Amino acid sequence: VDIDLLRRVSVPYLRSREAVPVFSDGKTATVVTPDPGRPDLQREFSASLRMPVELAVGPRDAILQTIADYEQFHRASRKEVSAGD
């Protein structure tokens, strides 16, 4: 999972869409979702990430777990920065 891509989208948004951007080659991003037939997701993520998006299918439970793990990582990183100030 590309953390730089995740940072461009809020955790509540990821959770509400049940989708995670996982990879970018610098020209196109890949977003994993349990329902890759949703053109709205492709448009929304393309606007958020400022690049074309390809949708890929993935298990809902794994996507939600990835979002939860990222949220924990993000919180831990914030605490480290705050403690270092």
GROMACS .gro file of C-alpha atoms in nm:
model
   85
    1VAL     CA    1   0.000   0.000   0.000
    2ASP     CA    2   0.136   0.339  -0.103
    3ILE     CA    3   0.123   0.555   0.211
    4ASP     CA    4   0.173   0.873   0.007
    5LEU     CA    5  -0.147   0.798  -0.184
    6LEU     CA    6  -0.336   0.724   0.138
    7ARG     CA    7  -0.231   1.059   0.283
    8ARG     CA    8  -0.416   1.236   0.003
    9VAL     CA    9  -0.753   1.096   0.114
   10SER     CA   10  -0.915   1.115   0.458
   11VAL     CA   11  -0.981   0.803   0.663
   12PRO     CA   12  -1.355   0.879   0.694
   13TYR     CA   13  -1.375   0.911   0.315
   14LEU     CA   14  -1.193   0.580   0.263
   15ARG     CA   15  -1.423   0.411   0.511
   16SER     CA   16  -1.737   0.555   0.353
   17ARG     CA   17  -1.628   0.438   0.006
   18GLU     CA   18  -1.479   0.107   0.122
   19ALA     CA   19  -1.187   0.161  -0.112
   20VAL     CA   20  -0.810   0.204  -0.076
   21PRO     CA   21  -0.555   0.351  -0.318
   22VAL     CA   22  -0.273   0.097  -0.315
   23PHE     CA   23  -0.031   0.179  -0.596
   24SER     CA   24   0.073   0.446  -0.842
   25ASP     CA   25   0.329   0.442  -1.118
   26GLY     CA   26   0.319   0.822  -1.118
   27LYS     CA   27   0.074   0.832  -1.406
   28THR     CA   28  -0.213   0.610  -1.289
   29ALA     CA   29  -0.329   0.501  -0.944
   30THR     CA   30  -0.482   0.165  -0.857
   31VAL     CA   31  -0.770   0.171  -0.609
   32VAL     CA   32  -0.895  -0.155  -0.455
   33THR     CA   33  -1.266  -0.189  -0.381
   34PRO     CA   34  -1.511  -0.477  -0.336
   35ASP     CA   35  -1.720  -0.325  -0.619
   36PRO     CA   36  -1.500  -0.214  -0.911
   37GLY     CA   37  -1.807  -0.156  -1.127
   38ARG     CA   38  -1.872   0.181  -0.962
   39PRO     CA   39  -1.778   0.462  -1.202
   40ASP     CA   40  -1.840   0.718  -0.925
   41LEU     CA   41  -1.543   0.578  -0.731
   42GLN     CA   42  -1.319   0.608  -1.030
   43ARG     CA   43  -1.417   0.974  -1.085
   44GLU     CA   44  -1.395   1.069  -0.716
   45PHE     CA   45  -1.057   0.908  -0.657
   46SER     CA   46  -0.922   1.047  -0.982
   47ALA     CA   47  -1.017   1.398  -0.863
   48SER     CA   48  -0.873   1.341  -0.515
   49LEU     CA   49  -0.549   1.186  -0.633
   50ARG     CA   50  -0.516   1.416  -0.937
   51MET     CA   51  -0.446   1.131  -1.178
   52PRO     CA   52  -0.635   0.865  -1.369
   53VAL     CA   53  -0.753   0.572  -1.157
   54GLU     CA   54  -0.795   0.204  -1.232
   55LEU     CA   55  -1.025   0.007  -1.003
   56ALA     CA   56  -0.933  -0.342  -0.886
   57VAL     CA   57  -1.139  -0.591  -0.690
   58GLY     CA   58  -1.046  -0.686  -0.336
   59PRO     CA   59  -1.216  -0.844  -0.034
   60ARG     CA   60  -1.417  -0.596   0.174
   61ASP     CA   61  -1.276  -0.726   0.505
   62ALA     CA   62  -0.917  -0.678   0.388
   63ILE     CA   63  -0.994  -0.326   0.263
   64LEU     CA   64  -1.154  -0.225   0.592
   65GLN     CA   65  -0.862  -0.379   0.785
   66THR     CA   66  -0.615  -0.183   0.570
   67ILE     CA   67  -0.802   0.139   0.648
   68ALA     CA   68  -0.802   0.058   1.022
   69ASP     CA   69  -0.429  -0.024   1.014
   70TYR     CA   70  -0.354   0.300   0.832
   71GLU     CA   71  -0.558   0.497   1.083
   72GLN     CA   72  -0.359   0.343   1.371
   73PHE     CA   73  -0.031   0.414   1.189
   74HIS     CA   74  -0.140   0.772   1.119
   75ARG     CA   75  -0.232   0.830   1.486
   76ALA     CA   76   0.097   0.681   1.607
   77SER     CA   77   0.291   0.905   1.367
   78ARG     CA   78   0.109   1.212   1.494
   79LYS     CA   79   0.188   1.123   1.856
   80GLU     CA   80   0.558   1.082   1.773
   81VAL     CA   81   0.567   1.423   1.604
   82SER     CA   82   0.386   1.585   1.898
   83ALA     CA   83   0.619   1.422   2.150
   84GLY     CA   84   0.921   1.545   1.954
   85ASP     CA   85   0.813   1.911   1.965
   0.00000   0.00000   0.00000
